[in-house]
Amino acid sequence: MELSILMVERILHIHSCKLNEILIQLKYRHSCLNTCGLGLLNEFVSLLTLLAEVVTKTQQQNGPTISLIAPSTLAIYNDLKDEKNNVHYMTPLCTVLL
């Protein structure tokens, strides 16, 4: 999961005009990003970043303990509740995650 988020973050660091230029040169015009696509990718990263951090932390330990799981679960839940008011494109994903 973290790898997917990192890839999307890297794509978002490229200016959309430059990225679209490259896609057109490579004959992937159909993959060019518009405002909606950029918004969707930004919301994707915003919704899943905290979850990816928690997954990474729990995988680094031999056995995740309740002292890590409980606060992480609450943090994710509260973050998602806050994000639900701000998302436009990823509302279904936010709802499912909640």
PDB file of N, CA and C in Angstrom:
ATOM      1  N   MET A   1       0.825  -1.193   0.000  1.00  0.00           N
ATOM      2  CA  MET A   1       0.000   0.000   0.000  1.00  0.00           C
ATOM      3  C   MET A   1       0.861   1.245   0.000  1.00  0.00           C
ATOM      4  N   GLU A   2       1.875   1.236   0.836  1.00  0.00           N
ATOM      5  CA  GLU A   2       2.720   2.433   0.922  1.00  0.00           C
ATOM      6  C   GLU A   2       3.381   2.729  -0.414  1.00  0.00           C
ATOM      7  N   LEU A   3       3.733   1.686  -1.138  1.00  0.00           N
ATOM      8  CA  LEU A   3       4.366   1.878  -2.441  1.00  0.00           C
ATOM      9  C   LEU A   3       3.421   2.588  -3.398  1.00  0.00           C
ATOM     10  N   SER A   4       2.138   2.215  -3.373  1.00  0.00           N
ATOM     11  CA  SER A   4       1.151   2.875  -4.244  1.00  0.00           C
ATOM     12  C   SER A   4       1.046   4.352  -3.911  1.00  0.00           C
ATOM     13  N   ILE A   5       1.023   4.669  -2.637  1.00  0.00           N
ATOM     14  CA  ILE A   5       0.909   6.063  -2.221  1.00  0.00           C
ATOM     15  C   ILE A   5       2.160   6.833  -2.631  1.00  0.00           C
ATOM     16  N   LEU A   6       3.322   6.225  -2.462  1.00  0.00           N
ATOM     17  CA  LEU A   6       4.565   6.888  -2.871  1.00  0.00           C
ATOM     18  C   LEU A   6       4.582   7.163  -4.364  1.00  0.00           C
ATOM     19  N   MET A   7       4.098   6.207  -5.152  1.00  0.00           N
ATOM     20  CA  MET A   7       4.078   6.409  -6.607  1.00  0.00           C
ATOM     21  C   MET A   7       3.149   7.573  -6.968  1.00  0.00           C
ATOM     22  N   VAL A   8       1.983   7.619  -6.346  1.00  0.00           N
ATOM     23  CA  VAL A   8       1.043   8.708  -6.642  1.00  0.00           C
ATOM     24  C   VAL A   8       1.624  10.041  -6.186  1.00  0.00           C
ATOM     25  N   GLU A   9       2.271  10.056  -5.010  1.00  0.00           N
ATOM     26  CA  GLU A   9       2.900  11.296  -4.544  1.00  0.00           C
ATOM     27  C   GLU A   9       3.952  11.785  -5.524  1.00  0.00           C
ATOM     28  N   ARG A  10       4.744  10.861  -6.069  1.00  0.00           N
ATOM     29  CA  ARG A  10       5.778  11.234  -7.037  1.00  0.00           C
ATOM     30  C   ARG A  10       5.152  11.832  -8.303  1.00  0.00           C
ATOM     31  N   ILE A  11       4.058  11.231  -8.737  1.00  0.00           N
ATOM     32  CA  ILE A  11       3.363  11.750  -9.914  1.00  0.00           C
ATOM     33  C   ILE A  11       2.856  13.164  -9.641  1.00  0.00           C
ATOM     34  N   LEU A  12       2.327  13.389  -8.428  1.00  0.00           N
ATOM     35  CA  LEU A  12       1.783  14.700  -8.087  1.00  0.00           C
ATOM     36  C   LEU A  12       2.866  15.767  -7.952  1.00  0.00           C
ATOM     37  N   HIS A  13       4.114  15.352  -7.742  1.00  0.00           N
ATOM     38  CA  HIS A  13       5.212  16.318  -7.660  1.00  0.00           C
ATOM     39  C   HIS A  13       5.637  16.845  -9.032  1.00  0.00           C
ATOM     40  N   ILE A  14       5.221  16.149 -10.082  1.00  0.00           N
ATOM     41  CA  ILE A  14       5.510  16.610 -11.436  1.00  0.00           C
ATOM     42  C   ILE A  14       4.421  17.605 -11.813  1.00  0.00           C
ATOM     43  N   HIS A  15       4.796  18.746 -12.305  1.00  0.00           N
ATOM     44  CA  HIS A  15       3.799  19.733 -12.721  1.00  0.00           C
ATOM     45  C   HIS A  15       2.902  19.094 -13.776  1.00  0.00           C
ATOM     46  N   SER A  16       1.594  19.275 -13.621  1.00  0.00           N
ATOM     47  CA  SER A  16       0.635  18.582 -14.496  1.00  0.00           C
ATOM     48  C   SER A  16       0.844  18.913 -15.979  1.00  0.00           C
ATOM     49  N   CYS A  17       1.218  20.129 -16.292  1.00  0.00           N
ATOM     50  CA  CYS A  17       1.476  20.477 -17.712  1.00  0.00           C
ATOM     51  C   CYS A  17       2.636  19.662 -18.266  1.00  0.00           C
ATOM     52  N   LYS A  18       3.700  19.551 -17.488  1.00  0.00           N
ATOM     53  CA  LYS A  18       4.879  18.791 -17.910  1.00  0.00           C
ATOM     54  C   LYS A  18       4.528  17.304 -18.042  1.00  0.00           C
ATOM     55  N   LEU A  19       3.791  16.775 -17.055  1.00  0.00           N
ATOM     56  CA  LEU A  19       3.390  15.372 -17.086  1.00  0.00           C
ATOM     57  C   LEU A  19       2.528  15.086 -18.317  1.00  0.00           C
ATOM     58  N   ASN A  20       1.565  15.951 -18.587  1.00  0.00           N
ATOM     59  CA  ASN A  20       0.703  15.767 -19.752  1.00  0.00           C
ATOM     60  C   ASN A  20       1.492  15.861 -21.053  1.00  0.00           C
ATOM     61  N   GLU A  21       2.478  16.744 -21.085  1.00  0.00           N
ATOM     62  CA  GLU A  21       3.350  16.871 -22.254  1.00  0.00           C
ATOM     63  C   GLU A  21       4.079  15.545 -22.524  1.00  0.00           C
ATOM     64  N   ILE A  22       4.622  14.982 -21.463  1.00  0.00           N
ATOM     65  CA  ILE A  22       5.344  13.704 -21.584  1.00  0.00           C
ATOM     66  C   ILE A  22       4.399  12.603 -22.043  1.00  0.00           C
ATOM     67  N   LEU A  23       3.214  12.551 -21.460  1.00  0.00           N
ATOM     68  CA  LEU A  23       2.242  11.521 -21.842  1.00  0.00           C
ATOM     69  C   LEU A  23       1.843  11.644 -23.315  1.00  0.00           C
ATOM     70  N   ILE A  24       1.684  12.859 -23.774  1.00  0.00           N
ATOM     71  CA  ILE A  24       1.334  13.082 -25.175  1.00  0.00           C
ATOM     72  C   ILE A  24       2.474  12.629 -26.092  1.00  0.00           C
ATOM     73  N   GLN A  25       3.727  12.952 -25.723  1.00  0.00           N
ATOM     74  CA  GLN A  25       4.879  12.539 -26.522  1.00  0.00           C
ATOM     75  C   GLN A  25       4.991  11.018 -26.592  1.00  0.00           C
ATOM     76  N   LEU A  26       4.608  10.344 -25.503  1.00  0.00           N
ATOM     77  CA  LEU A  26       4.675   8.880 -25.464  1.00  0.00           C
ATOM     78  C   LEU A  26       3.432   8.220 -26.054  1.00  0.00           C
ATOM     79  N   LYS A  27       2.547   9.056 -26.617  1.00  0.00           N
ATOM     80  CA  LYS A  27       1.303   8.593 -27.233  1.00  0.00           C
ATOM     81  C   LYS A  27       0.337   7.986 -26.206  1.00  0.00           C
ATOM     82  N   TYR A  28       0.294   8.593 -25.019  1.00  0.00           N
ATOM     83  CA  TYR A  28      -0.668   8.215 -23.973  1.00  0.00           C
ATOM     84  C   TYR A  28      -1.580   9.398 -23.656  1.00  0.00           C
ATOM     85  N   ARG A  29      -2.031  10.062 -24.700  1.00  0.00           N
ATOM     86  CA  ARG A  29      -2.880  11.249 -24.528  1.00  0.00           C
ATOM     87  C   ARG A  29      -4.096  10.929 -23.646  1.00  0.00           C
ATOM     88  N   HIS A  30      -4.634   9.727 -23.768  1.00  0.00           N
ATOM     89  CA  HIS A  30      -5.810   9.333 -22.987  1.00  0.00           C
ATOM     90  C   HIS A  30      -5.531   9.286 -21.476  1.00  0.00           C
ATOM     91  N   SER A  31      -4.267   9.272 -21.081  1.00  0.00           N
ATOM     92  CA  SER A  31      -3.895   9.220 -19.668  1.00  0.00           C
ATOM     93  C   SER A  31      -3.596  10.594 -19.070  1.00  0.00           C
ATOM     94  N   CYS A  32      -3.721  11.641 -19.870  1.00  0.00           N
ATOM     95  CA  CYS A  32      -3.440  12.987 -19.366  1.00  0.00           C
ATOM     96  C   CYS A  32      -4.367  13.329 -18.197  1.00  0.00           C
ATOM     97  N   LEU A  33      -3.814  14.068 -17.237  1.00  0.00           N
ATOM     98  CA  LEU A  33      -4.574  14.426 -16.045  1.00  0.00           C
ATOM     99  C   LEU A  33      -5.261  15.774 -16.215  1.00  0.00           C
ATOM    100  N   ASN A  34      -6.523  15.814 -15.852  1.00  0.00           N
ATOM    101  CA  ASN A  34      -7.261  17.071 -15.807  1.00  0.00           C
ATOM    102  C   ASN A  34      -7.453  17.455 -14.335  1.00  0.00           C
ATOM    103  N   THR A  35      -8.194  18.492 -14.075  1.00  0.00           N
ATOM    104  CA  THR A  35      -8.401  18.955 -12.708  1.00  0.00           C
ATOM    105  C   THR A  35      -9.050  17.881 -11.848  1.00  0.00           C
ATOM    106  N   CYS A  36     -10.020  17.188 -12.403  1.00  0.00           N
ATOM    107  CA  CYS A  36     -10.706  16.118 -11.669  1.00  0.00           C
ATOM    108  C   CYS A  36      -9.729  14.998 -11.307  1.00  0.00           C
ATOM    109  N   GLY A  37      -8.911  14.581 -12.257  1.00  0.00           N
ATOM    110  CA  GLY A  37      -7.928  13.525 -12.008  1.00  0.00           C
ATOM    111  C   GLY A  37      -6.917  13.915 -10.952  1.00  0.00           C
ATOM    112  N   LEU A  38      -6.448  15.146 -11.006  1.00  0.00           N
ATOM    113  CA  LEU A  38      -5.498  15.631  -9.995  1.00  0.00           C
ATOM    114  C   LEU A  38      -6.151  15.678  -8.618  1.00  0.00           C
ATOM    115  N   GLY A  39      -7.395  16.135  -8.567  1.00  0.00           N
ATOM    116  CA  GLY A  39      -8.119  16.180  -7.292  1.00  0.00           C
ATOM    117  C   GLY A  39      -8.304  14.793  -6.713  1.00  0.00           C
ATOM    118  N   LEU A  40      -8.642  13.845  -7.573  1.00  0.00           N
ATOM    119  CA  LEU A  40      -8.835  12.467  -7.137  1.00  0.00           C
ATOM    120  C   LEU A  40      -7.542  11.891  -6.562  1.00  0.00           C
ATOM    121  N   LEU A  41      -6.427  12.113  -7.242  1.00  0.00           N
ATOM    122  CA  LEU A  41      -5.142  11.598  -6.753  1.00  0.00           C
ATOM    123  C   LEU A  41      -4.731  12.254  -5.438  1.00  0.00           C
ATOM    124  N   ASN A  42      -4.950  13.565  -5.318  1.00  0.00           N
ATOM    125  CA  ASN A  42      -4.630  14.249  -4.062  1.00  0.00           C
ATOM    126  C   ASN A  42      -5.468  13.711  -2.904  1.00  0.00           C
ATOM    127  N   GLU A  43      -6.740  13.470  -3.148  1.00  0.00           N
ATOM    128  CA  GLU A  43      -7.609  12.930  -2.102  1.00  0.00           C
ATOM    129  C   GLU A  43      -7.208  11.496  -1.745  1.00  0.00           C
ATOM    130  N   PHE A  44      -6.828  10.711  -2.737  1.00  0.00           N
ATOM    131  CA  PHE A  44      -6.369   9.342  -2.496  1.00  0.00           C
ATOM    132  C   PHE A  44      -5.191   9.343  -1.528  1.00  0.00           C
ATOM    133  N   VAL A  45      -4.218  10.188  -1.819  1.00  0.00           N
ATOM    134  CA  VAL A  45      -3.029  10.282  -0.961  1.00  0.00           C
ATOM    135  C   VAL A  45      -3.421  10.751   0.438  1.00  0.00           C
ATOM    136  N   SER A  46      -4.265  11.743   0.510  1.00  0.00           N
ATOM    137  CA  SER A  46      -4.681  12.295   1.798  1.00  0.00           C
ATOM    138  C   SER A  46      -5.394  11.249   2.648  1.00  0.00           C
ATOM    139  N   LEU A  47      -6.257  10.459   2.045  1.00  0.00           N
ATOM    140  CA  LEU A  47      -7.024   9.463   2.792  1.00  0.00           C
ATOM    141  C   LEU A  47      -6.164   8.291   3.266  1.00  0.00           C
ATOM    142  N   LEU A  48      -5.202   7.898   2.463  1.00  0.00           N
ATOM    143  CA  LEU A  48      -4.489   6.664   2.778  1.00  0.00           C
ATOM    144  C   LEU A  48      -3.106   6.847   3.403  1.00  0.00           C
ATOM    145  N   THR A  49      -2.622   8.063   3.530  1.00  0.00           N
ATOM    146  CA  THR A  49      -1.286   8.274   4.072  1.00  0.00           C
ATOM    147  C   THR A  49      -1.166   7.785   5.517  1.00  0.00           C
ATOM    148  N   LEU A  50      -2.098   8.178   6.364  1.00  0.00           N
ATOM    149  CA  LEU A  50      -2.031   7.753   7.771  1.00  0.00           C
ATOM    150  C   LEU A  50      -2.150   6.242   7.890  1.00  0.00           C
ATOM    151  N   LEU A  51      -3.036   5.655   7.117  1.00  0.00           N
ATOM    152  CA  LEU A  51      -3.210   4.207   7.139  1.00  0.00           C
ATOM    153  C   LEU A  51      -1.916   3.501   6.719  1.00  0.00           C
ATOM    154  N   ALA A  52      -1.259   4.012   5.700  1.00  0.00           N
ATOM    155  CA  ALA A  52       0.000   3.418   5.234  1.00  0.00           C
ATOM    156  C   ALA A  52       1.089   3.519   6.298  1.00  0.00           C
ATOM    157  N   GLU A  53       1.146   4.639   7.006  1.00  0.00           N
ATOM    158  CA  GLU A  53       2.137   4.800   8.073  1.00  0.00           C
ATOM    159  C   GLU A  53       1.924   3.771   9.176  1.00  0.00           C
ATOM    160  N   VAL A  54       0.678   3.559   9.554  1.00  0.00           N
ATOM    161  CA  VAL A  54       0.365   2.593  10.611  1.00  0.00           C
ATOM    162  C   VAL A  54       0.698   1.178  10.168  1.00  0.00           C
ATOM    163  N   VAL A  55       0.360   0.848   8.928  1.00  0.00           N
ATOM    164  CA  VAL A  55       0.678  -0.488   8.411  1.00  0.00           C
ATOM    165  C   VAL A  55       2.187  -0.708   8.422  1.00  0.00           C
ATOM    166  N   THR A  56       2.941   0.281   8.024  1.00  0.00           N
ATOM    167  CA  THR A  56       4.400   0.172   8.026  1.00  0.00           C
ATOM    168  C   THR A  56       4.932  -0.034   9.435  1.00  0.00           C
ATOM    169  N   LYS A  57       4.434   0.729  10.394  1.00  0.00           N
ATOM    170  CA  LYS A  57       4.886   0.577  11.792  1.00  0.00           C
ATOM    171  C   LYS A  57       4.581  -0.809  12.338  1.00  0.00           C
ATOM    172  N   THR A  58       3.380  -1.311  12.071  1.00  0.00           N
ATOM    173  CA  THR A  58       3.017  -2.622  12.606  1.00  0.00           C
ATOM    174  C   THR A  58       3.796  -3.742  11.940  1.00  0.00           C
ATOM    175  N   GLN A  59       4.181  -3.568  10.691  1.00  0.00           N
ATOM    176  CA  GLN A  59       4.965  -4.586  10.005  1.00  0.00           C
ATOM    177  C   GLN A  59       6.411  -4.605  10.488  1.00  0.00           C
ATOM    178  N   GLN A  60       6.894  -3.501  11.033  1.00  0.00           N
ATOM    179  CA  GLN A  60       8.278  -3.423  11.490  1.00  0.00           C
ATOM    180  C   GLN A  60       8.472  -4.132  12.822  1.00  0.00           C
ATOM    181  N   GLN A  61       7.405  -4.310  13.566  1.00  0.00           N
ATOM    182  CA  GLN A  61       7.522  -4.951  14.877  1.00  0.00           C
ATOM    183  C   GLN A  61       7.287  -6.451  14.738  1.00  0.00           C
ATOM    184  N   ASN A  62       7.845  -7.213  15.708  1.00  0.00           N
ATOM    185  CA  ASN A  62       7.637  -8.661  15.711  1.00  0.00           C
ATOM    186  C   ASN A  62       6.172  -8.996  15.904  1.00  0.00           C
ATOM    187  N   GLY A  63       5.520  -8.267  16.773  1.00  0.00           N
ATOM    188  CA  GLY A  63       4.099  -8.459  17.022  1.00  0.00           C
ATOM    189  C   GLY A  63       3.489  -7.159  17.474  1.00  0.00           C
ATOM    190  N   PRO A  64       2.582  -6.617  16.688  1.00  0.00           N
ATOM    191  CA  PRO A  64       1.972  -5.350  17.083  1.00  0.00           C
ATOM    192  C   PRO A  64       1.208  -5.502  18.392  1.00  0.00           C
ATOM    193  N   THR A  65       1.366  -4.551  19.252  1.00  0.00           N
ATOM    194  CA  THR A  65       0.698  -4.613  20.545  1.00  0.00           C
ATOM    195  C   THR A  65      -0.499  -3.676  20.553  1.00  0.00           C
ATOM    196  N   ILE A  66      -1.353  -3.872  21.552  1.00  0.00           N
ATOM    197  CA  ILE A  66      -2.537  -3.033  21.681  1.00  0.00           C
ATOM    198  C   ILE A  66      -2.133  -1.578  21.915  1.00  0.00           C
ATOM    199  N   SER A  67      -0.952  -1.367  22.489  1.00  0.00           N
ATOM    200  CA  SER A  67      -0.503   0.011  22.734  1.00  0.00           C
ATOM    201  C   SER A  67      -0.227   0.758  21.425  1.00  0.00           C
ATOM    202  N   LEU A  68      -0.013   0.033  20.341  1.00  0.00           N
ATOM    203  CA  LEU A  68       0.167   0.651  19.036  1.00  0.00           C
ATOM    204  C   LEU A  68      -1.141   0.631  18.246  1.00  0.00           C
ATOM    205  N   ILE A  69      -1.855  -0.469  18.313  1.00  0.00           N
ATOM    206  CA  ILE A  69      -3.058  -0.649  17.499  1.00  0.00           C
ATOM    207  C   ILE A  69      -4.187   0.287  17.919  1.00  0.00           C
ATOM    208  N   ALA A  70      -4.468   0.359  19.207  1.00  0.00           N
ATOM    209  CA  ALA A  70      -5.606   1.167  19.676  1.00  0.00           C
ATOM    210  C   ALA A  70      -5.455   2.648  19.323  1.00  0.00           C
ATOM    211  N   PRO A  71      -4.337   3.298  19.673  1.00  0.00           N
ATOM    212  CA  PRO A  71      -4.218   4.709  19.314  1.00  0.00           C
ATOM    213  C   PRO A  71      -4.182   4.938  17.803  1.00  0.00           C
ATOM    214  N   SER A  72      -3.577   4.009  17.080  1.00  0.00           N
ATOM    215  CA  SER A  72      -3.504   4.142  15.618  1.00  0.00           C
ATOM    216  C   SER A  72      -4.893   4.044  14.999  1.00  0.00           C
ATOM    217  N   THR A  73      -5.687   3.112  15.480  1.00  0.00           N
ATOM    218  CA  THR A  73      -7.045   2.947  14.966  1.00  0.00           C
ATOM    219  C   THR A  73      -7.869   4.197  15.230  1.00  0.00           C
ATOM    220  N   LEU A  74      -7.753   4.746  16.421  1.00  0.00           N
ATOM    221  CA  LEU A  74      -8.479   5.980  16.746  1.00  0.00           C
ATOM    222  C   LEU A  74      -8.002   7.147  15.897  1.00  0.00           C
ATOM    223  N   ALA A  75      -6.709   7.242  15.679  1.00  0.00           N
ATOM    224  CA  ALA A  75      -6.161   8.328  14.862  1.00  0.00           C
ATOM    225  C   ALA A  75      -6.668   8.227  13.425  1.00  0.00           C
ATOM    226  N   ILE A  76      -6.668   7.027  12.884  1.00  0.00           N
ATOM    227  CA  ILE A  76      -7.156   6.818  11.515  1.00  0.00           C
ATOM    228  C   ILE A  76      -8.639   7.179  11.436  1.00  0.00           C
ATOM    229  N   TYR A  77      -9.416   6.714  12.396  1.00  0.00           N
ATOM    230  CA  TYR A  77     -10.855   6.982  12.405  1.00  0.00           C
ATOM    231  C   TYR A  77     -11.130   8.490  12.462  1.00  0.00           C
ATOM    232  N   ASN A  78     -10.459   9.179  13.376  1.00  0.00           N
ATOM    233  CA  ASN A  78     -10.673  10.629  13.506  1.00  0.00           C
ATOM    234  C   ASN A  78     -10.211  11.383  12.262  1.00  0.00           C
ATOM    235  N   ASP A  79      -9.095  10.951  11.680  1.00  0.00           N
ATOM    236  CA  ASP A  79      -8.598  11.585  10.459  1.00  0.00           C
ATOM    237  C   ASP A  79      -9.598  11.398   9.320  1.00  0.00           C
ATOM    238  N   LEU A  80     -10.137  10.194   9.195  1.00  0.00           N
ATOM    239  CA  LEU A  80     -11.106   9.921   8.140  1.00  0.00           C
ATOM    240  C   LEU A  80     -12.398  10.714   8.337  1.00  0.00           C
ATOM    241  N   LYS A  81     -12.824  10.858   9.587  1.00  0.00           N
ATOM    242  CA  LYS A  81     -14.026  11.666   9.849  1.00  0.00           C
ATOM    243  C   LYS A  81     -13.808  13.104   9.414  1.00  0.00           C
ATOM    244  N   ASP A  82     -12.631  13.645   9.719  1.00  0.00           N
ATOM    245  CA  ASP A  82     -12.309  15.009   9.295  1.00  0.00           C
ATOM    246  C   ASP A  82     -12.223  15.122   7.769  1.00  0.00           C
ATOM    247  N   GLU A  83     -11.591  14.151   7.164  1.00  0.00           N
ATOM    248  CA  GLU A  83     -11.398  14.166   5.714  1.00  0.00           C
ATOM    249  C   GLU A  83     -12.724  14.027   4.967  1.00  0.00           C
ATOM    250  N   LYS A  84     -13.686  13.313   5.548  1.00  0.00           N
ATOM    251  CA  LYS A  84     -14.956  13.076   4.868  1.00  0.00           C
ATOM    252  C   LYS A  84     -15.643  14.392   4.493  1.00  0.00           C
ATOM    253  N   ASN A  85     -15.429  15.425   5.300  1.00  0.00           N
ATOM    254  CA  ASN A  85     -16.023  16.733   5.013  1.00  0.00           C
ATOM    255  C   ASN A  85     -15.291  17.467   3.893  1.00  0.00           C
ATOM    256  N   ASN A  86     -14.081  17.041   3.581  1.00  0.00           N
ATOM    257  CA  ASN A  86     -13.257  17.751   2.596  1.00  0.00           C
ATOM    258  C   ASN A  86     -13.162  17.066   1.243  1.00  0.00           C
ATOM    259  N   VAL A  87     -13.522  15.788   1.172  1.00  0.00           N
ATOM    260  CA  VAL A  87     -13.353  15.062  -0.094  1.00  0.00           C
ATOM    261  C   VAL A  87     -14.527  15.294  -1.032  1.00  0.00           C
ATOM    262  N   HIS A  88     -14.229  15.303  -2.314  1.00  0.00           N
ATOM    263  CA  HIS A  88     -15.263  15.461  -3.337  1.00  0.00           C
ATOM    264  C   HIS A  88     -15.312  14.229  -4.246  1.00  0.00           C
ATOM    265  N   TYR A  89     -14.153  13.690  -4.557  1.00  0.00           N
ATOM    266  CA  TYR A  89     -14.068  12.599  -5.515  1.00  0.00           C
ATOM    267  C   TYR A  89     -13.984  11.234  -4.835  1.00  0.00           C
ATOM    268  N   MET A  90     -13.441  11.196  -3.640  1.00  0.00           N
ATOM    269  CA  MET A  90     -13.181   9.918  -2.964  1.00  0.00           C
ATOM    270  C   MET A  90     -14.134   9.652  -1.800  1.00  0.00           C
ATOM    271  N   THR A  91     -15.315  10.221  -1.826  1.00  0.00           N
ATOM    272  CA  THR A  91     -16.289  10.014  -0.756  1.00  0.00           C
ATOM    273  C   THR A  91     -16.612   8.535  -0.555  1.00  0.00           C
ATOM    274  N   PRO A  92     -16.836   7.751  -1.625  1.00  0.00           N
ATOM    275  CA  PRO A  92     -17.120   6.317  -1.410  1.00  0.00           C
ATOM    276  C   PRO A  92     -15.974   5.594  -0.699  1.00  0.00           C
ATOM    277  N   LEU A  93     -14.735   5.887  -1.076  1.00  0.00           N
ATOM    278  CA  LEU A  93     -13.596   5.244  -0.410  1.00  0.00           C
ATOM    279  C   LEU A  93     -13.538   5.652   1.057  1.00  0.00           C
ATOM    280  N   CYS A  94     -13.738   6.909   1.337  1.00  0.00           N
ATOM    281  CA  CYS A  94     -13.711   7.399   2.716  1.00  0.00           C
ATOM    282  C   CYS A  94     -14.794   6.705   3.541  1.00  0.00           C
ATOM    283  N   THR A  95     -15.979   6.574   2.983  1.00  0.00           N
ATOM    284  CA  THR A  95     -17.084   5.920   3.675  1.00  0.00           C
ATOM    285  C   THR A  95     -16.756   4.460   3.969  1.00  0.00           C
ATOM    286  N   VAL A  96     -16.213   3.759   2.999  1.00  0.00           N
ATOM    287  CA  VAL A  96     -15.849   2.349   3.189  1.00  0.00           C
ATOM    288  C   VAL A  96     -14.783   2.218   4.269  1.00  0.00           C
ATOM    289  N   LEU A  97     -13.774   3.084   4.245  1.00  0.00           N
ATOM    290  CA  LEU A  97     -12.713   3.023   5.242  1.00  0.00           C
ATOM    291  C   LEU A  97     -13.231   3.310   6.646  1.00  0.00           C
ATOM    292  N   LEU A  98     -14.184   4.239   6.743  1.00  0.00           N
ATOM    293  CA  LEU A  98     -14.781   4.511   8.055  1.00  0.00           C
ATOM    294  C   LEU A  98     -15.546   3.296   8.543  1.00  0.00           C
TER     295      LEU A  98
END
